[in-house]
Every structure is written in structure tokens, then in C-alpha cells.
Coordinates of C-alpha atoms and ligand atoms in Angstrom, one line a residue:
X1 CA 20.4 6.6 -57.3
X2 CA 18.6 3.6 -58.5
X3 CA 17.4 3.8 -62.7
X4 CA 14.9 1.8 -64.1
X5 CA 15.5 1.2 -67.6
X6 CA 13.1 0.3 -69.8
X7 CA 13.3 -1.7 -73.4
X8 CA 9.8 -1.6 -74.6
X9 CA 8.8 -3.1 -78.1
X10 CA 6.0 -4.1 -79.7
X11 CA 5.3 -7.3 -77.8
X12 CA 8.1 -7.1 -75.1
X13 CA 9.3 -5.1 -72.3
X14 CA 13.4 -5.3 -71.5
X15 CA 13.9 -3.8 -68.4
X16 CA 17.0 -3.7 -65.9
X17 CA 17.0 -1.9 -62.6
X18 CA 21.0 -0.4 -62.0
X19 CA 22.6 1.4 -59.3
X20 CA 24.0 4.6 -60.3
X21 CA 27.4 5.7 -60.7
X22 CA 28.6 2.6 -59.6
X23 CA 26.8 0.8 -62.4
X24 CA 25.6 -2.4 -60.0
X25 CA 22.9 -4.2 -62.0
X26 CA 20.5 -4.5 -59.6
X27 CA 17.8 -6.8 -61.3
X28 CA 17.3 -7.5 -64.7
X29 CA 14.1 -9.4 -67.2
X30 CA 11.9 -9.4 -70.2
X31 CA 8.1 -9.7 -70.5
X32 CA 7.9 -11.2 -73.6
X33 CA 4.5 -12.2 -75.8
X34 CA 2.6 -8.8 -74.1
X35 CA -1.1 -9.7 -76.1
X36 CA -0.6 -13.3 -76.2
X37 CA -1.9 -15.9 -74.6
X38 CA 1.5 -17.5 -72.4
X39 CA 3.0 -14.2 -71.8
X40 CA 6.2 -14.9 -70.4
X41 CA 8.3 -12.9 -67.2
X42 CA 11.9 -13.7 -66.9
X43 CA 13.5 -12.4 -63.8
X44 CA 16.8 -12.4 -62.5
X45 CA 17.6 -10.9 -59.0
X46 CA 20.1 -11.5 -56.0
X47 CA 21.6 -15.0 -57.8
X48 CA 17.5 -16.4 -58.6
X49 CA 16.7 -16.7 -62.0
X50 CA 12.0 -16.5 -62.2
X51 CA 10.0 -17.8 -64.8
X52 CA 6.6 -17.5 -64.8
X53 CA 4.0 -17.8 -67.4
X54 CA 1.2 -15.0 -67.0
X55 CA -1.7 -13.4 -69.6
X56 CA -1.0 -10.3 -69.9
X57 CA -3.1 -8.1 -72.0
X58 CA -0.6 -4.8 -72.7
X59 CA 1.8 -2.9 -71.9
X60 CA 0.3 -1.4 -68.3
X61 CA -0.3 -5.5 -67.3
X62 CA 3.2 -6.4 -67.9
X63 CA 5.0 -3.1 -66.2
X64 CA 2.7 -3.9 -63.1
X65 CA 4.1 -7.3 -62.8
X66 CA 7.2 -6.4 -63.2
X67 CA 6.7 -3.8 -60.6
X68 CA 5.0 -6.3 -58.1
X69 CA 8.0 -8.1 -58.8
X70 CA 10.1 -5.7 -57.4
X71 CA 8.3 -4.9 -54.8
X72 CA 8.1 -8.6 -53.5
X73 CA 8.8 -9.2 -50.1
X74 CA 10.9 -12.1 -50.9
X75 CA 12.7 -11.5 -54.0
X76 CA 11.9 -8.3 -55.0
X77 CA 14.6 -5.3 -54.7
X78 CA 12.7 -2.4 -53.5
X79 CA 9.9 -1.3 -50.9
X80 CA 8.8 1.2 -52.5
X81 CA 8.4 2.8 -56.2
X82 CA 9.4 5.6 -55.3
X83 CA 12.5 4.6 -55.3
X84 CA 13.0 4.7 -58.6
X85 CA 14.0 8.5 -59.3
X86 CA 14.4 8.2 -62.6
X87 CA 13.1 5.8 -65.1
X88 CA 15.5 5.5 -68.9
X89 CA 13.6 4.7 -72.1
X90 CA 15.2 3.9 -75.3
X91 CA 13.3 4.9 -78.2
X92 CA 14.2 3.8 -81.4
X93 CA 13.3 7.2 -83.8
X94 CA 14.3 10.0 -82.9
X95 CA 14.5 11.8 -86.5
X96 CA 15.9 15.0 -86.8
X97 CA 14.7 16.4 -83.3
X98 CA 16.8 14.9 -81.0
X99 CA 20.8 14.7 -80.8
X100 CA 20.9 14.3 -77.3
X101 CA 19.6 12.3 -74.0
X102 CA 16.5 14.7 -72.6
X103 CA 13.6 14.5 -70.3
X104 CA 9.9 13.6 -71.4
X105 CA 8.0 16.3 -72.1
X106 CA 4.4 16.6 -74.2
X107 CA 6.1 17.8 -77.1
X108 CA 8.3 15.1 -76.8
X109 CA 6.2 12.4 -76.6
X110 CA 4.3 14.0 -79.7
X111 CA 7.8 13.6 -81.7
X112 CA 7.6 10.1 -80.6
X113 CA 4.3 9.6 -82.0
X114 CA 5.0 11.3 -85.3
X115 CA 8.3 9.6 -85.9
X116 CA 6.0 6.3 -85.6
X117 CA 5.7 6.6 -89.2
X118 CA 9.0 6.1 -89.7
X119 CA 9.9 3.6 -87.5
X120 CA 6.7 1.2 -86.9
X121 CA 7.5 -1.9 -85.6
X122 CA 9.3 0.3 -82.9
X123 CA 8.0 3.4 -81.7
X124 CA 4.4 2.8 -80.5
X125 CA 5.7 0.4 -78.1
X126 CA 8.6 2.5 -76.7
X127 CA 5.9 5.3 -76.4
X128 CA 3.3 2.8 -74.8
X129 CA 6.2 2.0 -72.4
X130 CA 6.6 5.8 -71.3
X131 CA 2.9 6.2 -70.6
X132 CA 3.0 3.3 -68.5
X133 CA 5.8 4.0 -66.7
X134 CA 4.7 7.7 -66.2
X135 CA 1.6 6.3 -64.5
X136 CA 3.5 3.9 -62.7
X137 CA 6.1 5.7 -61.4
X138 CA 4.7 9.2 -61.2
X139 CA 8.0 11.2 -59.3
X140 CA 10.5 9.8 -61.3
X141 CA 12.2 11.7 -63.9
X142 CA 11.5 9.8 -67.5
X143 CA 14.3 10.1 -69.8
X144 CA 14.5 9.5 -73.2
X145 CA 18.0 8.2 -74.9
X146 CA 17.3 8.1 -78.9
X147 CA 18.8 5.3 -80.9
X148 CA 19.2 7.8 -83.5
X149 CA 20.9 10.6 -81.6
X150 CA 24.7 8.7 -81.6
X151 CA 23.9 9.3 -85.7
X152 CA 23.3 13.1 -85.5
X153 CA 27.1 13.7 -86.8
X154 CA 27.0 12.1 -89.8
X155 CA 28.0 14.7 -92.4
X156 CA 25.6 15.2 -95.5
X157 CA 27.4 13.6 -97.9
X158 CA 26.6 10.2 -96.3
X159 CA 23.4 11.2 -95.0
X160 CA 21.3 12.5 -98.1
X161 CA 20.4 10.2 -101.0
X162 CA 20.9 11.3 -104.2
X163 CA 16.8 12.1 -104.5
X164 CA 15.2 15.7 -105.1
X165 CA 16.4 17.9 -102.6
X166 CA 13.2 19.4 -101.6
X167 CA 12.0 15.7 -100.5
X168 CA 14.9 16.1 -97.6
X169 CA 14.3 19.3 -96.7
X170 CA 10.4 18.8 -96.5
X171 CA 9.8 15.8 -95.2
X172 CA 13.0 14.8 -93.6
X173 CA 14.1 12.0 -96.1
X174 CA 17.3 11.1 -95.0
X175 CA 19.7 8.3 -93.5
X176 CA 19.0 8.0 -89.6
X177 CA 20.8 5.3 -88.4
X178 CA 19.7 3.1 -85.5
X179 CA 21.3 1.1 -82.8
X180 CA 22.9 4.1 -81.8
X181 CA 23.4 3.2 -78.0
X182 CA 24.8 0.3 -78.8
X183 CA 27.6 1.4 -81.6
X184 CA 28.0 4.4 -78.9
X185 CA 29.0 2.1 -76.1
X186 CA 30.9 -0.5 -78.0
X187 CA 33.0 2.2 -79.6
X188 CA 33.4 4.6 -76.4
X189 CA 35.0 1.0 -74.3
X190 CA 36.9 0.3 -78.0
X191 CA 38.7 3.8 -78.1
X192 CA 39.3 3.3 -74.0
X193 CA 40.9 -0.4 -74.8
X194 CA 42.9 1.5 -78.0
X195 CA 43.7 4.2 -75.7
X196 CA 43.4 6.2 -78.4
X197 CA 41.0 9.3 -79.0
X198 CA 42.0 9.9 -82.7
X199 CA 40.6 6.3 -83.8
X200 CA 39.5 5.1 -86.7
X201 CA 37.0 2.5 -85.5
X202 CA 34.2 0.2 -87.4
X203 CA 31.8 -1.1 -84.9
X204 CA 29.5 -4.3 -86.5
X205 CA 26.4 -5.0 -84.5
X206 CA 25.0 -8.5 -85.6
X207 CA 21.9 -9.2 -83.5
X208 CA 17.9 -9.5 -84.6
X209 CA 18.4 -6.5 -86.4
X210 CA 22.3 -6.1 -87.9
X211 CA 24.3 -2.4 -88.6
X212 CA 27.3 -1.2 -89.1
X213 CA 29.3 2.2 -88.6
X214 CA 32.2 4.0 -89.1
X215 CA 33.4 5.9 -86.1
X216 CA 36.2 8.2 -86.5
X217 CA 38.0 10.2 -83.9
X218 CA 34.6 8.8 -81.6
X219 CA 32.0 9.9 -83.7
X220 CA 29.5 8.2 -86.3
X221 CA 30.1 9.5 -89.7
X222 CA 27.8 6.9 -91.6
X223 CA 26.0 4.0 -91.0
X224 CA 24.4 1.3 -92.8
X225 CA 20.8 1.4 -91.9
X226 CA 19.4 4.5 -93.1
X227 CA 16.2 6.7 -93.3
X228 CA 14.2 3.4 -91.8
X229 CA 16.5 0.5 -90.3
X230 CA 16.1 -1.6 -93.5
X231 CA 19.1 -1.6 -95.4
X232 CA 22.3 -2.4 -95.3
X233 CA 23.2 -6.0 -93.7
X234 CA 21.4 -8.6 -94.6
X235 CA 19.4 -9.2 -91.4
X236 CA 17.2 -12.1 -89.6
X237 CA 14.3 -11.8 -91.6
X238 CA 14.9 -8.1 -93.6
X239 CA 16.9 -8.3 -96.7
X240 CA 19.1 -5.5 -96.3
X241 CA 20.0 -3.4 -99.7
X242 CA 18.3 -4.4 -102.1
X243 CA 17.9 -2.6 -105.7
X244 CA 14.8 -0.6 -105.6
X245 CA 13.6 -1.2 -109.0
X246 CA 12.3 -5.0 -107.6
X247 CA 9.9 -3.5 -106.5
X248 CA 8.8 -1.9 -108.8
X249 CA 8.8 -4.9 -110.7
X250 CA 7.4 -6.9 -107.9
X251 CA 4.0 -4.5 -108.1
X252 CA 3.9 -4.0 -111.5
X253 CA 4.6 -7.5 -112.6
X254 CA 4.3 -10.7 -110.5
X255 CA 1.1 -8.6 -108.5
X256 CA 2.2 -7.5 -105.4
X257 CA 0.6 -5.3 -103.1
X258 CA 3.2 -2.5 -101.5
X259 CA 1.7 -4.0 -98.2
X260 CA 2.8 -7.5 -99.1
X261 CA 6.2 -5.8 -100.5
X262 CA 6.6 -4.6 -97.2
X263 CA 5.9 -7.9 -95.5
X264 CA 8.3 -9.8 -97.8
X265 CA 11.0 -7.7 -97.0
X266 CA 10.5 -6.9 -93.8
X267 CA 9.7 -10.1 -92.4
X268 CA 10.2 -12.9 -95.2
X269 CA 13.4 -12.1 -96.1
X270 CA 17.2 -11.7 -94.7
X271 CA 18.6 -15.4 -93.6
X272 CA 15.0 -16.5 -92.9
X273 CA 14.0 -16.1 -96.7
X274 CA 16.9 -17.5 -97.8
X275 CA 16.9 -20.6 -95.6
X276 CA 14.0 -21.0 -94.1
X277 CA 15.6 -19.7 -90.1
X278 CA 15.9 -17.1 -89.0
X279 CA 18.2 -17.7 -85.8
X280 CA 21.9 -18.3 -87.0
X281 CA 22.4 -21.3 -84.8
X282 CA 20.2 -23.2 -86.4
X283 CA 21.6 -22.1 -89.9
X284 CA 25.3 -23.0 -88.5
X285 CA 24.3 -26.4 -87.5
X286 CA 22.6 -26.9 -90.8
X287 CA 25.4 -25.4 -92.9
X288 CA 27.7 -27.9 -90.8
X289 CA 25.1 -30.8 -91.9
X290 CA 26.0 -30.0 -95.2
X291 CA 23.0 -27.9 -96.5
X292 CA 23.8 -25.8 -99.1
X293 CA 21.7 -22.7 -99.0
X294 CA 22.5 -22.0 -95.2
X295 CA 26.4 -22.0 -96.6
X296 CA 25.5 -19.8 -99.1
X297 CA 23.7 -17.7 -96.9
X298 CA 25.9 -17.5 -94.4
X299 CA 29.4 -16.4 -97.0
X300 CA 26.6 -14.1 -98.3
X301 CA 26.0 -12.6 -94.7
X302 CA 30.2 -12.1 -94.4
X303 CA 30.4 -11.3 -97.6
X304 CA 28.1 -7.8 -97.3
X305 CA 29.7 -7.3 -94.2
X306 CA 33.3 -7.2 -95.5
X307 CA 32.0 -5.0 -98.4
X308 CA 30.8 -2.3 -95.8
X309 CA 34.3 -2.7 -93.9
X310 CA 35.6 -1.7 -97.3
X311 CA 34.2 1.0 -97.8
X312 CA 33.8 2.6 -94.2
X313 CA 38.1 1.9 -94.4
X314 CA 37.9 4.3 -97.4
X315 CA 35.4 6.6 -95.5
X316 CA 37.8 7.3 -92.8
X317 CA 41.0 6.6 -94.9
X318 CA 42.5 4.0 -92.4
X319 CA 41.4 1.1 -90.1
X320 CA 42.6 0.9 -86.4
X321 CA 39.6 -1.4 -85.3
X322 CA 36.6 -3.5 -86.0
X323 CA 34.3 -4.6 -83.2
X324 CA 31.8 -7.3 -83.2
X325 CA 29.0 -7.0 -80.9
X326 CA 25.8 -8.2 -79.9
X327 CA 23.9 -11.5 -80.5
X328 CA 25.6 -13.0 -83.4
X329 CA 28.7 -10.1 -83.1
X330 CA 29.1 -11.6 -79.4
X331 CA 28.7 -15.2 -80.0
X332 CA 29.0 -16.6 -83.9
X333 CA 32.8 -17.5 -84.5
X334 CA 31.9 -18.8 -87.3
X335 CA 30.2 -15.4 -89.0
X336 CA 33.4 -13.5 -87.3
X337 CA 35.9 -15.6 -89.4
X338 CA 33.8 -15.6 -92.5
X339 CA 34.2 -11.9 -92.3
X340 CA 37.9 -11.7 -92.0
X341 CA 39.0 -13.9 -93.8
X342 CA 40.9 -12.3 -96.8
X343 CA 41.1 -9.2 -95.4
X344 CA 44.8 -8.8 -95.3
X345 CA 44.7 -6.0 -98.2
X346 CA 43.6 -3.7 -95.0
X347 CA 45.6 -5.2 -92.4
X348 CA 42.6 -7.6 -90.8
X349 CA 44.5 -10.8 -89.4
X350 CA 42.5 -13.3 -87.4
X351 CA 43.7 -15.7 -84.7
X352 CA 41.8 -18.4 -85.0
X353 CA 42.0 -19.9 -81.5
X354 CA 41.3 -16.5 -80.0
X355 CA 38.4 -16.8 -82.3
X356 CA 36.8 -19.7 -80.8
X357 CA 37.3 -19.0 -77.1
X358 CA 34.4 -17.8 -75.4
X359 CA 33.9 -15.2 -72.6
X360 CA 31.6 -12.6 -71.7
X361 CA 34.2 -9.8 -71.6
X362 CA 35.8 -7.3 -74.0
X363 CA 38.7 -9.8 -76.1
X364 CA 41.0 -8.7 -78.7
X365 CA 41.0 -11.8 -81.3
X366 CA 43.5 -11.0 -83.9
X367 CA 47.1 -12.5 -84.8
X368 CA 49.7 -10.8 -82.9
X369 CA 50.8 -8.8 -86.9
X370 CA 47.6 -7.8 -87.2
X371 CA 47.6 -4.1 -88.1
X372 CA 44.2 -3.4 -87.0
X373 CA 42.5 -5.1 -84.1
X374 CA 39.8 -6.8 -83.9
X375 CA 37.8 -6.8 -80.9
X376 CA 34.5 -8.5 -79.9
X377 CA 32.8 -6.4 -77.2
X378 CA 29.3 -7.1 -75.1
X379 CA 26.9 -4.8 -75.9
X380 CA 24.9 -3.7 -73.0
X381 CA 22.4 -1.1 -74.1
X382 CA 20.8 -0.6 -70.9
X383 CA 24.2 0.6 -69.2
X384 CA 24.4 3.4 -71.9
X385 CA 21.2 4.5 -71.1
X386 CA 21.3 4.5 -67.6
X387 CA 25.2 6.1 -67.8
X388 CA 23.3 9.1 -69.7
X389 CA 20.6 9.6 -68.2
X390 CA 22.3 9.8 -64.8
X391 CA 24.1 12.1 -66.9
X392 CA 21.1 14.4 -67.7
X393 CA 19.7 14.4 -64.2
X394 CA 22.9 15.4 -62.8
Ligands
AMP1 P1 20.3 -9.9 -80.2 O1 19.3 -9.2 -81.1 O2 21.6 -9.1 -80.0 O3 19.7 -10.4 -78.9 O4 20.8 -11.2 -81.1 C1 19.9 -12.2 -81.3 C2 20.5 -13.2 -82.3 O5 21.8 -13.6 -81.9 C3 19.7 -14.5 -82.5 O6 18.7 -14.3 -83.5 C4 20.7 -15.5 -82.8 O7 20.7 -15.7 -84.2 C5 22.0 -14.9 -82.5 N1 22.8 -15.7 -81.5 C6 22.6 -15.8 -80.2 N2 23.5 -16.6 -79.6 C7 24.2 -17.2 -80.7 C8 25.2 -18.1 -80.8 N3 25.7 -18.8 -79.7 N4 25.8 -18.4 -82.0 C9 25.3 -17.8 -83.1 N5 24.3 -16.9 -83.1 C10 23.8 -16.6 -81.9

């Protein structure tokens, strides 16, 4: 059965086309700059690797090429849409609606749309992704996988806040958590490598946007980002926690708007507002060229991370793993030795020639003593989706 699955943000469209069970990536891309002028298409596909440069208006333009794509005669993978039998969104805001993988339905789509609110830098472009595709690809089964839904057990003591109880029970204010597919899949091949069901397991995604959660016996039970993904780590350009009275003070004194509150911390902040990048290479190579405030920012980075391995240990009252993952989690050495570094209080040894080897695959990268391991595994997003959405339709 062949599974489209589709990644759609606010400018950008991820997509991957897999073979399922046997999870053979088919084809893979990005359309990224959807509204700007140079839109790019990356596509990868029997051992070619395309890049063209295209406008492309919206969402519709850029899942068209991509479909033409497919359908071409000489590198595309299909010869006909249909195909495609079923087509796997991620959406990033789920709220309280949806624990689980399910079908696209009206209603659905309408909890998409009002969890928008919540989440919008995400969910308008996920939902403009499923309207596309619906048009595009009218038989196929749309599915829905929720980055929210691998946070549904998080028991209330991690998930309220300490605010008046009527604003959770009204209007849903609460933590969420996001990159749920992700920490799913990371910790799912982490508990497989452990061979060990009863695990206690803290799974670190570093990308674009950076989270952390404590998974015991396979199961979230809290998470760093909360009612929007905000908080927590600090992040590329968001600031993570924060104390809420600054903004207060921010509005009330220096004459902020709440809009311009929202863009600082949202998009000024994190490593970018505290070094002026926001991608870590270019804050390792500065920090290496002596520049003070990407050091600092990068022991500040470690040094909220290994606070939240703290505290998740005492959440679950014992450590068998940590797992770095995606972007930075996948590739930055540096951050992953930062972090563990004088973490022998909980049984955190790094090898530090395991540390700098490189390879795509899952690799265990502590000392040989270490009580706990630590693991760095690829994320891969789109093979959760596709795993439970063949899953669903099955
Ligand atoms: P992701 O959101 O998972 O695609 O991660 C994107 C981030 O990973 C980028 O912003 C980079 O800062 C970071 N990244 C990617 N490759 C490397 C690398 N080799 N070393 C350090 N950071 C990296």
C-alpha cells in the first residue's frame, strides 16, 4: 500500500511517499518558500536528487508540483494518483479531542480550525495541506496523526497549572505537549534497543523547535512544552521559560505591545536573540572563534536541558535512558557533551569518542560504567505517521 505523507507548514510542504508494511521510502522532498517569490522543490527519488526553483503561490501550487512530480514519466514514482490509497497528515494541535490516529472527517477538520488559536504558526497550514490533498487525491483515505496525541497520558498533576480551575475546565488551559510523533518513535526504537518494556526513558528532541519528555514504562507523563509549544528549552528563536511577570513589565513599562511581546518571544529570542543566529552551526563555529556570548549561550542551552533531565529523573524516580534526537539531538556533539557533562550524581557517563563519531543510525554513546545509556536516535516523523496510519486503515 503506498502512503503519502504530508508535513505542511506555514510556508513549506514535507512530504515522503512510503511503501507499506515494509516501510520502503519510496520518494521523499520539501516545497519550501510556498508565497514567495523563488519557491523551492527538493526531490529525491530512485538515487536522483531535483532542485528546481518555481513561484508557487499556495499550498494547491506546490502539492500539484509535487504531484506532477510523481507522476513524471522519467523520474516520477507513480502513474497514477490513485495510487495513493491513503494520504497521512501531521497536525500539530490536537487539544483535548484527539488521543489517537483517526480519519478526516468535517468535524475534524473544524477541530483543526479551532485549535488554530492555539497553535498558529502551525495549524492553518497543516489544515491547508488536507484540503489540498483531499482535492488532489479524492479516493484516498486522509489521516490525521496529532502531535499532541503521544501527550494524552500525562497525569494532571503535570498537566494543570496552578491557575483557577475553572480556566482549565472551560477553556481547555492546560499543558499539551508537541512533537509527539517524534518522542513516540524515538522512545518506542529506545525501549526495543533497551529491551525493556518497564523503562524509564527521557527522550530530548533538539531541532527548530526543542522539547523534552519523560517516558516511563512507554508512555509520556510530562513534557516541556506546554499549553502552546513555547516553553521549556530554550529554542532557535523562542526563549523557552521565561518568568511571566516580564511581561508584564515589558507592557506596562518599556511600552510594548502584547503583539510585539509575542514577536520578541516567539521569534527574537531563544539562541537567535542571544547571539544574533539562529542555526547552532554557526553559533558552534563562532563559540570555537572565541565569541563569548555564543559560549554562553550554548552552556545556557545544556544547562536548561540538564535541569529538565533532573527533574524528569525525579518524575519517574530513576533514569535508564536519555535519547537525543533530531537536528541538533542527531548532529551537535558539542550540545550532547555540554549536557552530560557532570551528570554522574544520576549515573550519565559520556564516551567522548563515541560522542564525535558520526552515523545515521541508532548509537549508544556512553562509557561502558555508565548506569544509564545514552542513545542518539534519527527521528523520522514521517515513518510514525505512515506506521499508524496503515495502522488505522487496517
Ligand atoms: P530540525 O528542526 O530537526 O530539522 O533541526 C534543525 C536544526 O538542527 C538547525 O536549525 C540546526 O541548528 C541544527 N543542525 C542541523 N545540522 C547540524 C549540525 N551538523 N550541527 C549542529 N546543529 C545542526
Amino acid at each position: 500500500m503506498k502512503i503519502l505523507i504530508i508535513n505542511s507548514g506555514s510556508s513549506s510542504i514535507k512530504f515522503q511517499l512510503m511503501d507499506m508494511p515494509s516501510e520502503k521510502l519510496i520518494c521523499s522532498g520539501l516545497v519550501e518558500r510556498i508565497g514567495y517569490k523563488n519557491a523551492t522543490i527538493n526531490y529525491k527519488a530512485n538515487g536522483e536528487n531535483l532542485e528546481q526553483t518555481h513561484n508557487i503561490e499556495s499550498h494547491k501550487q506546490g502539492l500539484k508540483r509535487v504531484v506532477e512530480l510523481l507522476l513524471d514519466p522519467e523520474i516520477g514514482v507513480i502513474t497514477h494518483t490513485n495510487e495513493i490509497e491513503v494520504v497521512g497528515h501531521r497536525v500539530v494541535h490536537g487539544g483535548n479531542s484527539f488521543s489517537d490516529t483517526t480519519l478526516i472527517t468535517s468535524e475534524v477538520k473544524e477541530k483543526i480550525q479551532e485549535y488554530a488559536a492555539l497553535a498558529p504558526l502551525h495549524n492553518p497550514g497543516n489544515l491547508e495541506g488536507i484540503l489540498v490533498a483531499e482535492e488532489i487525491f479524492p479516493l484516498a483515505k486522509q489521516v490525521v496523526v496529532f502531535d499532541t496525541a503521544f501527550h494524552q497520558t500525562i497525569p494532571a498533576k503535570a498537566k494543570r497549572y496552578a491557575i483557577p480551575t475553572s480556566l482549565y475546565e472551560e477553556h481547555g488551559i492546560q499543558v499539551y505537549g508537541f512533537h509527539g510523533t517524534s518522542h513516540q518513535y524515538v522512545s518506542e526504537k529506545a525501549i526495543a534497543y533497551l529491551g525493556k518494556e518497564n523503562s524509564k526513558i527521557i527522550t530530548i528532541h533538539l531541532g527548530n523547535g526543542c522539547s523534552m519528555t519523560a517516558v516511563l514504562d512507554g508512555k509520556s507523563i510530562d513534557h516541556s512544552l506546554g499549553f502552546t509549544p513555547s516553553n521549556g528549552l530554550i529554542m532557535g528563536t523562542r526563549s523557552g521559560d521565561i518568568d511571566h511577570a516580564i511581561i508584564f513589565h515589558l507592557v506596562n513599562n518599556l511600552d510594548y505591545t502584547l503583539d510585539d511581546v509575542k514577536t520578541l518571544l516567539t521569534n527574537q529570542s531563544g539562541m537567535l536573540g542571544l547571539t544574533g543566529h539562529m542555526d547552532l552551526r554557526d553559533i558552534q563555529v563562532e563559540a570555537e572563534n572565541g565569541n563569548k556570548d555564543c559560549q554562553l549561550a550554548l552552556t545556557m542551552n545544556a544547562y536548561r536541558i540538564k535541569k529538565y533531565i533532573g527533574s524528569y529523573a525525579a518524575a519517574m524516580n530513576g533514569l535508564d535512558a536519555i535519547v537525543f534526537t533530531a537536528g541538533i539531538g542527531e548532529n551537535s556533539s558539542v550540545i550532547r557533551q555540554l549536557v552530560c557533562e557532570d551528570l554522574e550524581v544520576f549515573g550519565i557517563h559520556l564516551d567522548n569518542t563515541k560522542n564525535e563519531k558520526r552515523s545515521g543510525d541508532l548509537r549508544e554513546i556512553n562509557a561502558d560504567a555508565s548506569k544509564v545509556k545514552i542513545l542518539v536516535i534519527p527521528t523520522n516523523e514521517e515513518l510514525e505517521i505512515a506506521k499508524q496510519a496503515f495502522e488505522l486503515v487496517n
